[in-house]
PDB file of C-alpha atoms in Angstrom:
ATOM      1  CA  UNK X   1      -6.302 -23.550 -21.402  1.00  0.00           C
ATOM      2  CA  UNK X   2      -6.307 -20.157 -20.351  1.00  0.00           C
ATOM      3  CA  UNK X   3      -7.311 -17.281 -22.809  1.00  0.00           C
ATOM      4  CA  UNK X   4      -7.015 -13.583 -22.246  1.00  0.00           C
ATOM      5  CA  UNK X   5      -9.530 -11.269 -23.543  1.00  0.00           C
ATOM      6  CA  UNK X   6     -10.045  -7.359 -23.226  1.00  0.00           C
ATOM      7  CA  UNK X   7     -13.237  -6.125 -21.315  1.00  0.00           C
ATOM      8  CA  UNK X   8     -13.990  -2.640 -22.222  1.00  0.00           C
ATOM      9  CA  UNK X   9     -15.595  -0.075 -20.187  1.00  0.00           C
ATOM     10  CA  UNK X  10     -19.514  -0.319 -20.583  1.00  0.00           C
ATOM     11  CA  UNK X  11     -19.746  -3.995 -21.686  1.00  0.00           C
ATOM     12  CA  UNK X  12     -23.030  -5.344 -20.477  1.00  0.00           C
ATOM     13  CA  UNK X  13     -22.363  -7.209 -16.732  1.00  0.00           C
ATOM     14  CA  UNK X  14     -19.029  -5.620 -16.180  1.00  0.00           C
ATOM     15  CA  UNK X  15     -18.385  -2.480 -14.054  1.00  0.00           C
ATOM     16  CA  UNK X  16     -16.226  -1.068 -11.428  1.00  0.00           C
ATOM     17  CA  UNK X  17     -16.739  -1.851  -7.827  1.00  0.00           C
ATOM     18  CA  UNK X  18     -15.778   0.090  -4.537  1.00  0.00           C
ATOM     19  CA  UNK X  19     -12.573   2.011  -4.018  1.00  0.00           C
ATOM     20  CA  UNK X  20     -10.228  -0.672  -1.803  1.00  0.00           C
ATOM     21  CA  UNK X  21      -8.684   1.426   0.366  1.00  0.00           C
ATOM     22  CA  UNK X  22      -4.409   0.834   1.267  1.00  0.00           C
ATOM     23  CA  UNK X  23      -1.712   1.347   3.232  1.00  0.00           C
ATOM     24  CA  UNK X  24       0.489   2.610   0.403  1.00  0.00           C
ATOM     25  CA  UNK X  25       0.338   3.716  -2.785  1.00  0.00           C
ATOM     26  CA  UNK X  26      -2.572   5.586  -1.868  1.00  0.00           C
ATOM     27  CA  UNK X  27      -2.873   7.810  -5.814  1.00  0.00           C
ATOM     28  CA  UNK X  28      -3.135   4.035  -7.283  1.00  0.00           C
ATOM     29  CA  UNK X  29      -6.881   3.572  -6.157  1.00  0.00           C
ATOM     30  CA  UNK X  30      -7.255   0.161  -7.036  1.00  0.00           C
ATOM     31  CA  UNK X  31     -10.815  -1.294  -6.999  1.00  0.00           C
ATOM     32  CA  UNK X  32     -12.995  -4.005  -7.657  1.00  0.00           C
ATOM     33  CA  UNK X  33     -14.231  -5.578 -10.782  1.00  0.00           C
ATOM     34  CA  UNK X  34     -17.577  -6.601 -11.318  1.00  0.00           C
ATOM     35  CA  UNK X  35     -18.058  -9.143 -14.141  1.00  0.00           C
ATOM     36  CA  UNK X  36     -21.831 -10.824 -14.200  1.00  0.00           C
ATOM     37  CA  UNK X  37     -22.402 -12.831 -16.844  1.00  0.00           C
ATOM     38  CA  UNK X  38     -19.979 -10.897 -19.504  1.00  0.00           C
ATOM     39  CA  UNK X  39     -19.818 -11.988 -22.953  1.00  0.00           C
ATOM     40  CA  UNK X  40     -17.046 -10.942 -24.444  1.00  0.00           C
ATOM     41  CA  UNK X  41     -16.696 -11.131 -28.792  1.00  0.00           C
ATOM     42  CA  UNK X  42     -14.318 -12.880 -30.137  1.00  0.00           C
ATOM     43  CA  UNK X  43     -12.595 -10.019 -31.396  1.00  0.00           C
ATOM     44  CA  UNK X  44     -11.537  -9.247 -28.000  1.00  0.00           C
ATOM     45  CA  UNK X  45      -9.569 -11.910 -27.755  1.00  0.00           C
ATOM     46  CA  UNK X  46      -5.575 -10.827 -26.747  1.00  0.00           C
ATOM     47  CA  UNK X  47      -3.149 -13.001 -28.741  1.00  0.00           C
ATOM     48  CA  UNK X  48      -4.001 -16.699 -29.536  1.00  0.00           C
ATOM     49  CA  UNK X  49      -6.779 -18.638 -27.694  1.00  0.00           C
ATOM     50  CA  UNK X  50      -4.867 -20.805 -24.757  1.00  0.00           C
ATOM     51  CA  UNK X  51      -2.253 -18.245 -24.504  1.00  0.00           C
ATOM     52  CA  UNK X  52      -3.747 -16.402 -21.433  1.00  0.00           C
ATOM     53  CA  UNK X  53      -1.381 -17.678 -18.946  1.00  0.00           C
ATOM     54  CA  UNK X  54       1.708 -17.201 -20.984  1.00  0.00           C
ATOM     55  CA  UNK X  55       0.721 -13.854 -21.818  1.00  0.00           C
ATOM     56  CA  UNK X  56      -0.196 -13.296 -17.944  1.00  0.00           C
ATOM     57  CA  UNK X  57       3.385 -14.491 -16.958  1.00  0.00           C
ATOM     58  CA  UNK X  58       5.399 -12.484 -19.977  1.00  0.00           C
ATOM     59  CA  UNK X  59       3.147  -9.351 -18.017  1.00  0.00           C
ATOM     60  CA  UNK X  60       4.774  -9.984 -14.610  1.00  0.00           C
ATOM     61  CA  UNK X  61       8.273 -10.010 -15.591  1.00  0.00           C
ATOM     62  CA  UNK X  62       8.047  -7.187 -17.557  1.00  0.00           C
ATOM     63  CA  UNK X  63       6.090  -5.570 -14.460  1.00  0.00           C
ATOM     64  CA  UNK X  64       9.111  -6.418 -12.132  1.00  0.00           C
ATOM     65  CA  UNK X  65      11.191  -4.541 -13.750  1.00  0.00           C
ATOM     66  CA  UNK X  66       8.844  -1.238 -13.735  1.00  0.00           C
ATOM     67  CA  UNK X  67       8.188  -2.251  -9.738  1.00  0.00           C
ATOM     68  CA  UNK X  68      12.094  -2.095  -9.241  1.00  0.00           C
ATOM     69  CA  UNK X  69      12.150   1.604 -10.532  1.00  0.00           C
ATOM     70  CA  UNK X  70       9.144   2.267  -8.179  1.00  0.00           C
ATOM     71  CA  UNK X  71      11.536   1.007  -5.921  1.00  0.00           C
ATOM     72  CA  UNK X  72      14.335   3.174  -6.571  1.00  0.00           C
ATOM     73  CA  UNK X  73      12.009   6.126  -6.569  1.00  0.00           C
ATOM     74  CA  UNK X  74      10.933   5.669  -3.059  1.00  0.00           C
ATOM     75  CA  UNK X  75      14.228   4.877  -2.104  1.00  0.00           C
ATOM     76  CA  UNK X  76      15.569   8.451  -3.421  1.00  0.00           C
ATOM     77  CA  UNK X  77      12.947   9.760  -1.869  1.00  0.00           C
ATOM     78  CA  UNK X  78      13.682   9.035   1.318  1.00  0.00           C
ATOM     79  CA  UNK X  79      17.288   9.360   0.605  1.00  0.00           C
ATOM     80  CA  UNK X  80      16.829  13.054  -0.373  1.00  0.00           C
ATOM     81  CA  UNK X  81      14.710  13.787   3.225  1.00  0.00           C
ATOM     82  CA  UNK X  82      17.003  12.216   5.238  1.00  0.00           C
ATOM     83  CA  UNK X  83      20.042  14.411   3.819  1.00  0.00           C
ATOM     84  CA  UNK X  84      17.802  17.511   3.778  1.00  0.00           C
ATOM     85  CA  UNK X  85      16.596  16.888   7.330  1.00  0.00           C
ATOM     86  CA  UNK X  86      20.180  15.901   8.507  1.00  0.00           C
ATOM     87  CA  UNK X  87      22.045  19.186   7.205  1.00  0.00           C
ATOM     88  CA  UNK X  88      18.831  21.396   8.662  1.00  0.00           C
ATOM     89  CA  UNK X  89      18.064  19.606  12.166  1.00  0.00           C
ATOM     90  CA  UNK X  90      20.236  20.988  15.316  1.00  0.00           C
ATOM     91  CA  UNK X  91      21.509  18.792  17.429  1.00  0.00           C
ATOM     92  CA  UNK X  92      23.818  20.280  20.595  1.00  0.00           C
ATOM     93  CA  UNK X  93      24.539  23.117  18.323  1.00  0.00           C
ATOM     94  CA  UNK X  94      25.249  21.984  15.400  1.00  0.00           C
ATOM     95  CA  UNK X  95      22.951  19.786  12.231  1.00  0.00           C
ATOM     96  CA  UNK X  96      22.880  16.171  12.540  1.00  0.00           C
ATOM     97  CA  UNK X  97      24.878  15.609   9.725  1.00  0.00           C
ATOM     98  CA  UNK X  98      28.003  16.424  11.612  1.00  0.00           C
ATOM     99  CA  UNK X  99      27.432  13.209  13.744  1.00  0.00           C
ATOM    100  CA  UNK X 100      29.125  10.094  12.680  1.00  0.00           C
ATOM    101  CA  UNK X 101      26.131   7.498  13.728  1.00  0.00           C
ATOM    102  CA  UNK X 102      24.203   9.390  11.110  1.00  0.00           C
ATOM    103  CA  UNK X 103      26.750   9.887   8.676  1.00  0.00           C
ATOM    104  CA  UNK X 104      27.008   5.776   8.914  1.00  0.00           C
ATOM    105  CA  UNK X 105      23.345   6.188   8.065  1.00  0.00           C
ATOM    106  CA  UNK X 106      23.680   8.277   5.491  1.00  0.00           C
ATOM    107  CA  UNK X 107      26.304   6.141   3.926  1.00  0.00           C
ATOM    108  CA  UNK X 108      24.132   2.723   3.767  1.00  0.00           C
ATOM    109  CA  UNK X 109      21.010   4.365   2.053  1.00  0.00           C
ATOM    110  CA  UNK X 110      23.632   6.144  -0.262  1.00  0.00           C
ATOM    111  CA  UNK X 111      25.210   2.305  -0.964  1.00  0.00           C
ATOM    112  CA  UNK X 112      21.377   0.723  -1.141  1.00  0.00           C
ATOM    113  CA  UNK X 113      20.688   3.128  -3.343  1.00  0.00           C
ATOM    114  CA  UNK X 114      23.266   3.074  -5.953  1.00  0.00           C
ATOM    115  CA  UNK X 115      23.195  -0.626  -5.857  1.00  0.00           C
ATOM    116  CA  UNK X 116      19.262  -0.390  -6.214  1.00  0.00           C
ATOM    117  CA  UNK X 117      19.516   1.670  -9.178  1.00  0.00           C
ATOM    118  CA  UNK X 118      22.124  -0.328 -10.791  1.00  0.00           C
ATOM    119  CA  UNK X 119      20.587  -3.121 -10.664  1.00  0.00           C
ATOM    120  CA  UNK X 120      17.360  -2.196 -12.175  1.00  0.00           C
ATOM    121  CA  UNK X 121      19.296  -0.531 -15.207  1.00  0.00           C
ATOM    122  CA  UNK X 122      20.695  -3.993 -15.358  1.00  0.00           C
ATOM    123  CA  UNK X 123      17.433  -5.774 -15.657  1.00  0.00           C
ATOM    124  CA  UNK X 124      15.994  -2.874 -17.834  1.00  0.00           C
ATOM    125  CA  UNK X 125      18.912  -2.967 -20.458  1.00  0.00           C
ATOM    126  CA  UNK X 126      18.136  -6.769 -20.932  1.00  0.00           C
ATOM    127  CA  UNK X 127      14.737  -6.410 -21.282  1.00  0.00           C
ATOM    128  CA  UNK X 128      15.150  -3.770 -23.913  1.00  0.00           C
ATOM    129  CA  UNK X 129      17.867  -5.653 -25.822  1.00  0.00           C
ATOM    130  CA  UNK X 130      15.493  -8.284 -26.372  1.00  0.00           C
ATOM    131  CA  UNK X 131      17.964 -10.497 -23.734  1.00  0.00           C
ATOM    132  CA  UNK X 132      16.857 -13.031 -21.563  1.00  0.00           C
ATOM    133  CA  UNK X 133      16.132 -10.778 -18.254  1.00  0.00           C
ATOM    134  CA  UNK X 134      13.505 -12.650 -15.993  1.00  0.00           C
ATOM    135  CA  UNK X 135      15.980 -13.546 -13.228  1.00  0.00           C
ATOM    136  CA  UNK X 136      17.893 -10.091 -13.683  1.00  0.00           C
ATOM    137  CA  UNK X 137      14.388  -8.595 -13.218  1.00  0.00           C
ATOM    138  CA  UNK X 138      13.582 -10.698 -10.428  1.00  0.00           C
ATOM    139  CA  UNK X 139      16.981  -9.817  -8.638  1.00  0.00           C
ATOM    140  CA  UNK X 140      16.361  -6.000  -8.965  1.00  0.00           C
ATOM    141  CA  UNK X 141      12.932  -6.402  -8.141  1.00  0.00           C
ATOM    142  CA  UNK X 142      13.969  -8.017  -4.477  1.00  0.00           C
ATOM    143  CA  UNK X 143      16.988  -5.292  -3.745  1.00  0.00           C
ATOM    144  CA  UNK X 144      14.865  -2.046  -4.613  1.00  0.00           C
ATOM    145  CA  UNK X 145      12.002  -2.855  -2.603  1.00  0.00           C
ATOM    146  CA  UNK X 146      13.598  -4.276  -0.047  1.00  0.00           C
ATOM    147  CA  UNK X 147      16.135  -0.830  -0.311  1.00  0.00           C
ATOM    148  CA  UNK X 148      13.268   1.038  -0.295  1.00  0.00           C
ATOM    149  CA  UNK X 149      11.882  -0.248   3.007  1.00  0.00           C
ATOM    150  CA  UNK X 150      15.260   0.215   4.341  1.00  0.00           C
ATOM    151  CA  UNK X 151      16.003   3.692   3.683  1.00  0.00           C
ATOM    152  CA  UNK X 152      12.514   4.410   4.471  1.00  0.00           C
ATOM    153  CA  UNK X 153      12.872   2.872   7.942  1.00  0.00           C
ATOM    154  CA  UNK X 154      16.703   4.445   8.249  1.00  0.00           C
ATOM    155  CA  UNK X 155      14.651   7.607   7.006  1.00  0.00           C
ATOM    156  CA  UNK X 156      12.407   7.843   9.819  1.00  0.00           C
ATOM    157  CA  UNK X 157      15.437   6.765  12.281  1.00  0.00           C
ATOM    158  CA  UNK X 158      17.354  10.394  11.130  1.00  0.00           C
ATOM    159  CA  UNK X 159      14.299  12.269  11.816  1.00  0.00           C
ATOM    160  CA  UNK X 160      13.888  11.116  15.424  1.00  0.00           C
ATOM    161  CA  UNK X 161      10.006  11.619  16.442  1.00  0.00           C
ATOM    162  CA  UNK X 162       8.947  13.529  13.577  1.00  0.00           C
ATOM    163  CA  UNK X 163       9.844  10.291  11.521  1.00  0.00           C
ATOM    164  CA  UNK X 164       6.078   9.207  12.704  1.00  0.00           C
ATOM    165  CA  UNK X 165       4.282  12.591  12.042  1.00  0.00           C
ATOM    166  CA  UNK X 166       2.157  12.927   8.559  1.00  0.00           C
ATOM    167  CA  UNK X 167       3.774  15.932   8.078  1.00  0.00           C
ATOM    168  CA  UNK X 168       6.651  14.825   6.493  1.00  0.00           C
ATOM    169  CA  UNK X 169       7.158  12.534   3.852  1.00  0.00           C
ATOM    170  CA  UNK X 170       8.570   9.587   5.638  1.00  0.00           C
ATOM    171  CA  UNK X 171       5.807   7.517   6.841  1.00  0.00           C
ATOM    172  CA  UNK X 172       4.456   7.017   3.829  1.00  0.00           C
ATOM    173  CA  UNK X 173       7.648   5.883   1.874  1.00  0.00           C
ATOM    174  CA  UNK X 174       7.787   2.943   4.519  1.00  0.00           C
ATOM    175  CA  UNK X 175       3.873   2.418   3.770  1.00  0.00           C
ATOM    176  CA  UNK X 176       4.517   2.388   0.089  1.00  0.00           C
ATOM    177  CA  UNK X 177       7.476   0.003   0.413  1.00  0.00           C
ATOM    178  CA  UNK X 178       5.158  -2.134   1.993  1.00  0.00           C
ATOM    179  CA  UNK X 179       3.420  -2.336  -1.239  1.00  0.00           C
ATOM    180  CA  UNK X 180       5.655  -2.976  -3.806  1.00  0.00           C
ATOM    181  CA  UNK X 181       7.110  -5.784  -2.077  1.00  0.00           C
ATOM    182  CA  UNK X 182       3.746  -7.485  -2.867  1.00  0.00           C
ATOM    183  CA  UNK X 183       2.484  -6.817  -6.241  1.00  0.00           C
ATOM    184  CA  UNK X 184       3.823  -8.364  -9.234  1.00  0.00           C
ATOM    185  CA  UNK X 185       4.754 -11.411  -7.597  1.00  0.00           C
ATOM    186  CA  UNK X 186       5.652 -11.332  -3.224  1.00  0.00           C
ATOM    187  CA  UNK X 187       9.373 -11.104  -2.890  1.00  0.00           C
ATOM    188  CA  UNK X 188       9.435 -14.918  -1.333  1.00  0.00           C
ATOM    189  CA  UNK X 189       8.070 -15.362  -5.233  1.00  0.00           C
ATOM    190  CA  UNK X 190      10.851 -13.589  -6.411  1.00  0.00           C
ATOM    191  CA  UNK X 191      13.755 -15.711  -4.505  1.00  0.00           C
ATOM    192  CA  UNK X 192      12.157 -19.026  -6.089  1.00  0.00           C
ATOM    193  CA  UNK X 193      12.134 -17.967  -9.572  1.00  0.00           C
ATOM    194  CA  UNK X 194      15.775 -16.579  -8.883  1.00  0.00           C
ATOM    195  CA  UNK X 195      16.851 -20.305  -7.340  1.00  0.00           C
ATOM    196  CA  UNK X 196      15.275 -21.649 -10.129  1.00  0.00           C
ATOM    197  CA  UNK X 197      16.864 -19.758 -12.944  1.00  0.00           C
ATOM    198  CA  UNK X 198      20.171 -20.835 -11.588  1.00  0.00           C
ATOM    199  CA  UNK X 199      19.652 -24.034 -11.296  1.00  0.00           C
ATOM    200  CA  UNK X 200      18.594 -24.247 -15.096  1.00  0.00           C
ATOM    201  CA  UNK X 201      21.476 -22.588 -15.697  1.00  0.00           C
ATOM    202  CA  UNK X 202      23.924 -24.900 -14.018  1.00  0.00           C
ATOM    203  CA  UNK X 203      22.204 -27.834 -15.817  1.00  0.00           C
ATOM    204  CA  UNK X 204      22.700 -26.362 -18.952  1.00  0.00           C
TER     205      UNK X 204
END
């Protein structure tokens, strides 16, 4: 089976490749590894041999849960600009706020994000109680970064034209949100480890 081992910096074979650059997420700088012919001692060696794939599946779920506050985050974000940008923009004499189709706006990303954020403190609680959390985890995972893509886009909406410009914040919550609905398992990932939870669960 599977084993998982630790490669440290300045083994013999292994280094870091290019910079691969992203839509999002742009401070995460991920690159690529370069491993030629590493040999890695025994010592090295993370948990029990064979238990690489466990161990690699334990990390994602426990990763969801740390995506769906990434999720939240983003979704604040662009929460917080949309109310800031709505109580300073003029519209016909008076801030954009005042009009209902944005206060209907307003009102979903406020409900997205309280649900958002509930849910990952849901998920989060388990996880620290020692509980069984993978679908809860799962389940937040889906709703924050699919929240965050939606405020982000309802973000943009409330700011009219400037919702394209780099010069506000905007933009790039909708490219982030892009990201974290595809790391640590794609979202389409998520639903079938949801479906299949609950199917175990009406079996048992």
């Amino acid at each position: 089976g599977l084993s998982a081992f630790i490669v440290e910096r300045g083994t013999e074979g292994f280094q870091v490749g290019s910079h691969i650059e992203t839509t999002g997420l742009r401070g995460s700088q991920p690159s690529e590894l370069i491993l030629d012919h590493v040999k890695v001692p025994q010592d090295n060696l993370v948990g029990k041999e064979g238990d690489g794939f466990y161990i690699g599946v334990k990390t994602y779920d426990r990763g969801r849960v740390d995506v769906s506050a990434q999720g939240v985050g983003i979704a604040q974000a662009a929460y917080e600009a949309a109310i800031s940008y709505a109580q300073t923009r003029m519209s016909f004499d008076k801030p954009l706020i005042d009009f209902q189709q944005v206060q209907y706006k307003l009102a979903d990303m406020a409900i997205g994000l309280h649900t958002a954020r509930l849910l990952t403190y849901w998920a989060a609680s388990l996880k620290d109680q020692g509980k069984e959390f993978v679908k809860a985890a799962s389940i937040a995972k889906v709703t924050s970064t699919e929240t965050a893509e939606k405020l982000a886009l309802l973000a943009m909406m409330i700011h009219g034209g400037y919702g394209v410009a780099t010069e506000y914040p905007v933009e790039r919550f909708l490219r982030d949100s892009q990201i974290i609905k595809t790391y640590e398992g794609t979202n389409d990932i998520q639903r079938l480890t949801i479906a299949k939870q609950l199917i175990r669960e009406l079996k048992e």
